[in-house]
Coordinates of C-alpha atoms and ligand atoms in Angstrom, one line a residue:
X1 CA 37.7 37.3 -46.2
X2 CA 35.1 36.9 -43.6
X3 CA 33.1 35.0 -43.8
X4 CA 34.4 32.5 -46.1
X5 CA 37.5 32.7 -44.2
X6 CA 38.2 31.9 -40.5
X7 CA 41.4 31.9 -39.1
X8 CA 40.3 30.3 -36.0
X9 CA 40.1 27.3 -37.9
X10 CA 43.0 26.1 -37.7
X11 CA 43.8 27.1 -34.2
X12 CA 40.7 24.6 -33.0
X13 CA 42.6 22.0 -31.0
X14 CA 45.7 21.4 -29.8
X15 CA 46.8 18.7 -32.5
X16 CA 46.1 21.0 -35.3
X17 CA 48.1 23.7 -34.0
X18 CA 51.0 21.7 -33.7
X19 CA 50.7 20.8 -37.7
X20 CA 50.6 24.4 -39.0
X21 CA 53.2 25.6 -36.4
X22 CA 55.8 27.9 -38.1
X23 CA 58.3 27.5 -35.8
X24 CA 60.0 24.3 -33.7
X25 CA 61.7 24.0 -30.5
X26 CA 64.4 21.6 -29.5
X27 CA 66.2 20.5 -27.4
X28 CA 69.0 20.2 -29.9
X29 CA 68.5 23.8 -30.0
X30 CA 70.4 24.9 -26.9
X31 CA 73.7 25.7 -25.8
X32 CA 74.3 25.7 -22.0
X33 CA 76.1 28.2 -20.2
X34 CA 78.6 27.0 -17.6
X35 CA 80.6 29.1 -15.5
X36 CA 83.9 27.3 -13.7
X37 CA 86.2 28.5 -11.2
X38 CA 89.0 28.0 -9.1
X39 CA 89.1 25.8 -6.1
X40 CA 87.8 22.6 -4.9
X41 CA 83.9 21.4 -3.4
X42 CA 82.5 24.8 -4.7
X43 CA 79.0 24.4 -6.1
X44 CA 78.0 28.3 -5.5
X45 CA 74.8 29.7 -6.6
X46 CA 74.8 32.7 -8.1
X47 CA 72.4 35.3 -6.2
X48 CA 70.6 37.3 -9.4
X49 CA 70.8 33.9 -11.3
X50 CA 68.6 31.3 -9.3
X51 CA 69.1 27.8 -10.0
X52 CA 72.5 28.8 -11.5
X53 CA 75.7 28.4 -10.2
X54 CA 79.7 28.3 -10.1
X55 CA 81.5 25.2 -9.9
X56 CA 84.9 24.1 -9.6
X57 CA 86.2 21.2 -11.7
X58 CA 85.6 18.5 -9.3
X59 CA 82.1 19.6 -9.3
X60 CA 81.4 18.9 -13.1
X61 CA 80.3 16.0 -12.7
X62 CA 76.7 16.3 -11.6
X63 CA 76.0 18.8 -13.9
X64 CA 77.5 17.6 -17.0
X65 CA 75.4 14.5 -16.3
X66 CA 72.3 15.9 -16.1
X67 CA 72.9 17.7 -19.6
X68 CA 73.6 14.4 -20.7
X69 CA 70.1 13.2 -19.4
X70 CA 68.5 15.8 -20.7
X71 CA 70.1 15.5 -24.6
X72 CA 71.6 19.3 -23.9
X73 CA 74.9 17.9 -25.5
X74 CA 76.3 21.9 -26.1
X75 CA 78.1 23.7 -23.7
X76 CA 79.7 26.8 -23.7
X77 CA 82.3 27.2 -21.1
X78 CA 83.5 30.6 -19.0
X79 CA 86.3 30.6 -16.7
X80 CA 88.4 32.2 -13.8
X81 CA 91.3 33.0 -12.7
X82 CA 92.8 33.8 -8.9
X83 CA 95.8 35.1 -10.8
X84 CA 94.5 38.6 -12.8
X85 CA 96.7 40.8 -14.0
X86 CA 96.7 44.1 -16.2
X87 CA 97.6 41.8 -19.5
X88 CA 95.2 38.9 -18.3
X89 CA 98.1 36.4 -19.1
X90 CA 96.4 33.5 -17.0
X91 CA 93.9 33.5 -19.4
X92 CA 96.0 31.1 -22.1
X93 CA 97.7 29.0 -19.1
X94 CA 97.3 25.4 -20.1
X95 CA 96.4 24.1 -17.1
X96 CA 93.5 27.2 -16.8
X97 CA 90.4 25.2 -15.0
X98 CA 88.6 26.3 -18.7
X99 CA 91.2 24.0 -19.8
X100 CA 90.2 21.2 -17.2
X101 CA 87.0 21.6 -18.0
X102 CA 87.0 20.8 -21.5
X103 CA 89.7 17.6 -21.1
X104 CA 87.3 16.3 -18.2
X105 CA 84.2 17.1 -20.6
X106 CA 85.3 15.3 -24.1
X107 CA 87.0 12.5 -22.3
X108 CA 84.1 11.7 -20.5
X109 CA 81.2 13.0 -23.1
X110 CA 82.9 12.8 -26.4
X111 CA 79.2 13.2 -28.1
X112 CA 79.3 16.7 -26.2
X113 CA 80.0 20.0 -28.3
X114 CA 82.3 22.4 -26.2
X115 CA 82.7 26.0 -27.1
X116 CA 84.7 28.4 -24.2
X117 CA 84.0 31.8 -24.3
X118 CA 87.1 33.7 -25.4
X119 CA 87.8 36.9 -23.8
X120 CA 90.1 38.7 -20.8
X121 CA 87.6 40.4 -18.3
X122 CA 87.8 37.9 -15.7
X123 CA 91.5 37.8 -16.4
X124 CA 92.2 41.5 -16.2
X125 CA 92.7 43.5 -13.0
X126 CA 91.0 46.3 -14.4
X127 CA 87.8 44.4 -15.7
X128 CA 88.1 45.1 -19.4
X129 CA 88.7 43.2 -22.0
X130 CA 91.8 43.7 -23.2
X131 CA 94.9 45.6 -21.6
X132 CA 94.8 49.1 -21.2
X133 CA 97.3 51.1 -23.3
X134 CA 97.3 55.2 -22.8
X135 CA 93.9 55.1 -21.5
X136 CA 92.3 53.0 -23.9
X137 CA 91.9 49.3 -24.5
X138 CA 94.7 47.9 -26.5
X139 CA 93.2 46.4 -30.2
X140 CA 96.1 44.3 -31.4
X141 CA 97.6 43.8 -28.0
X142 CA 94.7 42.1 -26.8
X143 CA 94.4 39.9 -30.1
X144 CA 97.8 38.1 -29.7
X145 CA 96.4 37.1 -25.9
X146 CA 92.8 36.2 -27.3
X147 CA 94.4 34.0 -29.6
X148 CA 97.0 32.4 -27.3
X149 CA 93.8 31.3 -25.0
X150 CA 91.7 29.9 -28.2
X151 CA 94.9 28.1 -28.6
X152 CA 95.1 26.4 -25.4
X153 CA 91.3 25.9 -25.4
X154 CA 92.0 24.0 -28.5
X155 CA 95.0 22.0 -27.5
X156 CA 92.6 21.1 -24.3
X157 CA 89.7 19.5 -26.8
X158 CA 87.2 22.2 -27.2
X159 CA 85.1 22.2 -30.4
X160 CA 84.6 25.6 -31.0
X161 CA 85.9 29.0 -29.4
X162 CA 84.1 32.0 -29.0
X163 CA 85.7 35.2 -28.8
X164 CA 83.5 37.8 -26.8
X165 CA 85.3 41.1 -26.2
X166 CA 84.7 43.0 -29.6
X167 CA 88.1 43.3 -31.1
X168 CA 88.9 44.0 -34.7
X169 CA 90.0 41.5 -36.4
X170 CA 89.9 38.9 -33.5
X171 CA 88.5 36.2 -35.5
X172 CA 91.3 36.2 -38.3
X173 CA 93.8 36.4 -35.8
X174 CA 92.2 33.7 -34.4
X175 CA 91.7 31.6 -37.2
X176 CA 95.7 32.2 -38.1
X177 CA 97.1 30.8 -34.8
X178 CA 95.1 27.5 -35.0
X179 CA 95.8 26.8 -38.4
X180 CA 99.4 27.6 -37.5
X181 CA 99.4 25.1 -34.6
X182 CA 97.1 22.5 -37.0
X183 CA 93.9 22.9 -35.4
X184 CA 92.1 23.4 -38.6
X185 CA 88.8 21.3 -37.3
X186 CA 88.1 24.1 -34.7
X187 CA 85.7 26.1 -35.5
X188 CA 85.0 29.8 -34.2
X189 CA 81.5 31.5 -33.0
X190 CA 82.5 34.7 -33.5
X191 CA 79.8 37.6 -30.6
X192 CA 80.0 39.2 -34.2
X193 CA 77.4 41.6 -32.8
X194 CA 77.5 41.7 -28.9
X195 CA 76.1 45.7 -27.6
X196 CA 77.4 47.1 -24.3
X197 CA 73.9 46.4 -22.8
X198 CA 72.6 46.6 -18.9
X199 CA 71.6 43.3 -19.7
X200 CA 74.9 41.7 -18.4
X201 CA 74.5 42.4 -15.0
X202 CA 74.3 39.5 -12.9
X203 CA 76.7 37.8 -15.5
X204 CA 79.6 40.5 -14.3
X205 CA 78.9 38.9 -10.8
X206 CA 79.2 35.6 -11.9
X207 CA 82.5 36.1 -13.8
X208 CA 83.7 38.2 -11.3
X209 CA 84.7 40.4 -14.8
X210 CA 83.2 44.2 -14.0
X211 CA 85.0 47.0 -15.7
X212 CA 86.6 48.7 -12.2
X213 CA 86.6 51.7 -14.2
X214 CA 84.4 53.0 -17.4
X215 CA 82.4 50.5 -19.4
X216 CA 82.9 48.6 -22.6
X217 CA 81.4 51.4 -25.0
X218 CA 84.7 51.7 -26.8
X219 CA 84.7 48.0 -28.1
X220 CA 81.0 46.3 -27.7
X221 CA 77.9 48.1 -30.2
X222 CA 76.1 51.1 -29.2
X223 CA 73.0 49.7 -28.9
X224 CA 70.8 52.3 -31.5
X225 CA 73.0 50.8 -34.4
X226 CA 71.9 47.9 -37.0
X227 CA 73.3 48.7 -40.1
X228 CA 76.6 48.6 -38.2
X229 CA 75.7 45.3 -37.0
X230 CA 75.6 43.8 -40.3
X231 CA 78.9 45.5 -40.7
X232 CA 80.3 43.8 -37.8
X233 CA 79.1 40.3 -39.4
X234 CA 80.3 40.9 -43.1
X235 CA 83.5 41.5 -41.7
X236 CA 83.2 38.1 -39.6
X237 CA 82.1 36.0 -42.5
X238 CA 85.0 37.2 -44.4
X239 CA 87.4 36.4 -41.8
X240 CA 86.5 33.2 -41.8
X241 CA 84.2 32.3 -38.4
X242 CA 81.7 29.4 -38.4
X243 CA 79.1 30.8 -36.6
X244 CA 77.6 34.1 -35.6
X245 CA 76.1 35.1 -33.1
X246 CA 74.0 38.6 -31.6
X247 CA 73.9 39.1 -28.2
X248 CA 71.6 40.3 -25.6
X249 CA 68.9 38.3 -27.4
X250 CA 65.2 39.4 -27.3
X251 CA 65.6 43.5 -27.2
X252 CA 67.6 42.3 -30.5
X253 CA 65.5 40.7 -32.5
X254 CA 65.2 42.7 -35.3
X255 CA 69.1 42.0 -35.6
X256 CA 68.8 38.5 -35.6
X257 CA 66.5 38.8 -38.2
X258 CA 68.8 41.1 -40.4
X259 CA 71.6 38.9 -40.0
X260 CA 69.6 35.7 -40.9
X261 CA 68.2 37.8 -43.9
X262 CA 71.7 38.6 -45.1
X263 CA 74.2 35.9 -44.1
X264 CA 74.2 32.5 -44.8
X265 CA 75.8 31.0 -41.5
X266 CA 74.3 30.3 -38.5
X267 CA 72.8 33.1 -36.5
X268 CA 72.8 32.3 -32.7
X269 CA 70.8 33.9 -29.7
X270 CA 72.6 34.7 -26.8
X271 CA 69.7 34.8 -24.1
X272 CA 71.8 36.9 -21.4
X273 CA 72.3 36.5 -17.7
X274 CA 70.0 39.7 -17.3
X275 CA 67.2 38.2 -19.6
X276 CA 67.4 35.2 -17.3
X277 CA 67.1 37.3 -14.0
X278 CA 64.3 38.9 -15.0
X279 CA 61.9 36.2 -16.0
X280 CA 63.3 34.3 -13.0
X281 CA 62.6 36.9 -10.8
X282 CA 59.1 38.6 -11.7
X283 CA 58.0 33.8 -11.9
X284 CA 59.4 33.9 -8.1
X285 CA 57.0 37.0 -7.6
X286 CA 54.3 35.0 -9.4
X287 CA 53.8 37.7 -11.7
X288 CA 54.4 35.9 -14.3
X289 CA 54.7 31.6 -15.3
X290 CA 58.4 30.9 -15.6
X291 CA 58.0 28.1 -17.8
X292 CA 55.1 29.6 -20.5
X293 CA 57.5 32.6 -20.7
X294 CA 60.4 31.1 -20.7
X295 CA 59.3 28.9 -24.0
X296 CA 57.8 31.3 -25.4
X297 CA 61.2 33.5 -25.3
X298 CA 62.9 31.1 -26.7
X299 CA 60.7 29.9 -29.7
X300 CA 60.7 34.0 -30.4
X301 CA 64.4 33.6 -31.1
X302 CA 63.9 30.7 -33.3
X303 CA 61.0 32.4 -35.3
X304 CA 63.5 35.7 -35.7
X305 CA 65.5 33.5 -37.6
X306 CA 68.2 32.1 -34.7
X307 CA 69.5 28.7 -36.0
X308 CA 70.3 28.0 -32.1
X309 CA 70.4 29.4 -28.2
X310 CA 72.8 29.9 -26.2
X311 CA 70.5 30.2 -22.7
X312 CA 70.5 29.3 -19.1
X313 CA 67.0 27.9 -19.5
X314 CA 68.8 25.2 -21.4
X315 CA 68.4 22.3 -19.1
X316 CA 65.0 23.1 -17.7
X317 CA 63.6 24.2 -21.1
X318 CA 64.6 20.6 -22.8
X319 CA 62.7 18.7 -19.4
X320 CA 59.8 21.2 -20.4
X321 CA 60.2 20.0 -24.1
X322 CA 60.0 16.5 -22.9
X323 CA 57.5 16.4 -20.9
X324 CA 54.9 19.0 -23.1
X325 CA 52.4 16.3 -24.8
X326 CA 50.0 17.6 -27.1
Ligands
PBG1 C1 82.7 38.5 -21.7 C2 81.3 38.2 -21.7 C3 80.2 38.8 -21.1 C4 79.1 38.0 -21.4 C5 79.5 36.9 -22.1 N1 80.8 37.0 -22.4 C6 80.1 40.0 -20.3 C7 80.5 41.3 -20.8 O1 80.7 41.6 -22.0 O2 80.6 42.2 -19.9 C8 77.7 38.2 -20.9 C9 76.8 37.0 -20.8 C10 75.6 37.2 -20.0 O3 75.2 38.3 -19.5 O4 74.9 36.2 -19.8 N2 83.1 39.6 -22.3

């Protein structure tokens, strides 16, 4: 102890830090958010989400680009429809712009990892995530749809599908049609533990995907529960997904660090829409630096025990990465 030892040490200069730091950022580490939609020239910001926006296929270009500058090769995709209806069907149509997406992305990138986001709320009239049977959202009903759009997201080139909405079973069901159609080089990142959280906000906006009636507290986690959450992931694991993930990200920490603790697949961070907002917003106030807090969010995920991050800070965190010199 003191005197003999002094932390401070090895906290002297800039270069030692960098030796004895415990945890590493990347920009391998990152998985970009991209939200496309119907239409044609539309490049739309979304308003709680500065510097993010929706785009129509023709409009992938640019972006998809700069992710390639960047070394951001991982995507994960979200789609539209302007066809909803109470079963969500135009989610699994082959032509879906998801679909477009993904054929314009691996013919053009084929270094590029694409994962789509697998789930009916912005395919539903009603907003939730499966169709409504009796008052209450259909379990197996909405697992033969699910899988239908992982299989069309498949047949279009994407890597890995992602199913969202919090079903049982939805990864096995998953994991049955596209071995059944061959697709046994997909993988799945299951939202093994995804909470009906505020945090999700301005994504609703975005995906145009808001519940017009209720919320989602019959399918996605209560929020006070853990040990449930490693329930949630045992049950993934055993039903065969690739990847895990817990979602909002930094009020869940502690989760992320169970999971990594008890599984031995890779735990990733979703940093949600409403995590973004708020760091954007208060940096826009100049409350706070964007950037510092913005890193140092994302190394906290890391140090929790995430193996990766799914965040909108993506793009602008790797430049950061880049340019930080020691
Ligand atoms: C679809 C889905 C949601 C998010 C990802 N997939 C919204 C929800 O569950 O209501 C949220 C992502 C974000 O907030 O950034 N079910």
């Amino acid at each position: 102890m003191y005197p003999n030892t002094r932390l401070r040490r090895l906290r002297k200069n800039a270069n030692i830090r960098a030796l004895v730091s415990e945890t590493k950022l990347s920009h391998t580490d990152f998985i970009y958010p991209i939200f496309v939609v119907p239409g044609q020239g539309v490049c739309q910001e979304i308003s709680a989400m500065p510097g993010q926006f929706l785009y129509s296929c023709d409009q992938l270009p640019a972006i998809i680009k700069k992710l390639d500058d960047t070394g951001v090769y991982s995507i994960l995709l979200f789609g539209q429809t302007t066809e909803k209806s109470a079963r969500g069907e135009s989610s699994y149509d082959e032509v879906s712009v998801v679909c477009q997406a993904i054929q314009y992305i691996k013919k053009t990138y084929p270094h590029f990892t694409v994962m789509t986001d697998v789930c009916l709320c912005s395919y539903t009239d009603h907003g939730h995530c499966g169709p409504i049977v009796e008052g209450y959202v259909n379990n197996d009903a909405t697992l033969d749809i699910i899988s239908q759009m992982a299989l069309s997201h498949a047949k279009a080139g994407a890597d890995f599908v992602a199913p969202s909405g919090m079903m049982d079973g939805m990864v096995i069901a998953i994991r049955q049609k596209l071995d059944a159609a061959d697709f046994t080089e997909v993988g799945i990142l299951s939202y093994s533990v995804k909470y009906a959280s505020g945090f999700y906000g301005p994504f609703r906006e975005a995906a145009d995907s808001k519940p017009q009636e209720g919320d989602r507290k019959s399918y996605q986690m209560d929020p006070a529960n853990i040990r449930e959450a490693l329930h949630e992931a045992e049950l993934d694991v055993l039903e065969g997904a690739d990847m895990l993930m817990v979602k909002p990200g930094m009020p869940y920490l502690d989760v992320i660090a169970a999971l990594n603790k008890s599984f031995n697949l890779p735990i990733l961070a979703y940093q949600v829409s409403g995590e973004y907002s708020m760091i954007k917003a208060a940096s826009q106030k100049g409350w706070i630096d964007e950037k510092v807090v913005a890193l140092e969010s994302l190394l906290a995920f890391k140090r929790a025990g995430a193996t990766a991050i799914i965040t909108y800070f993506a793009l602008d965190a790797a430049k950061w990465l880049a340019e930080c010199n020691i």
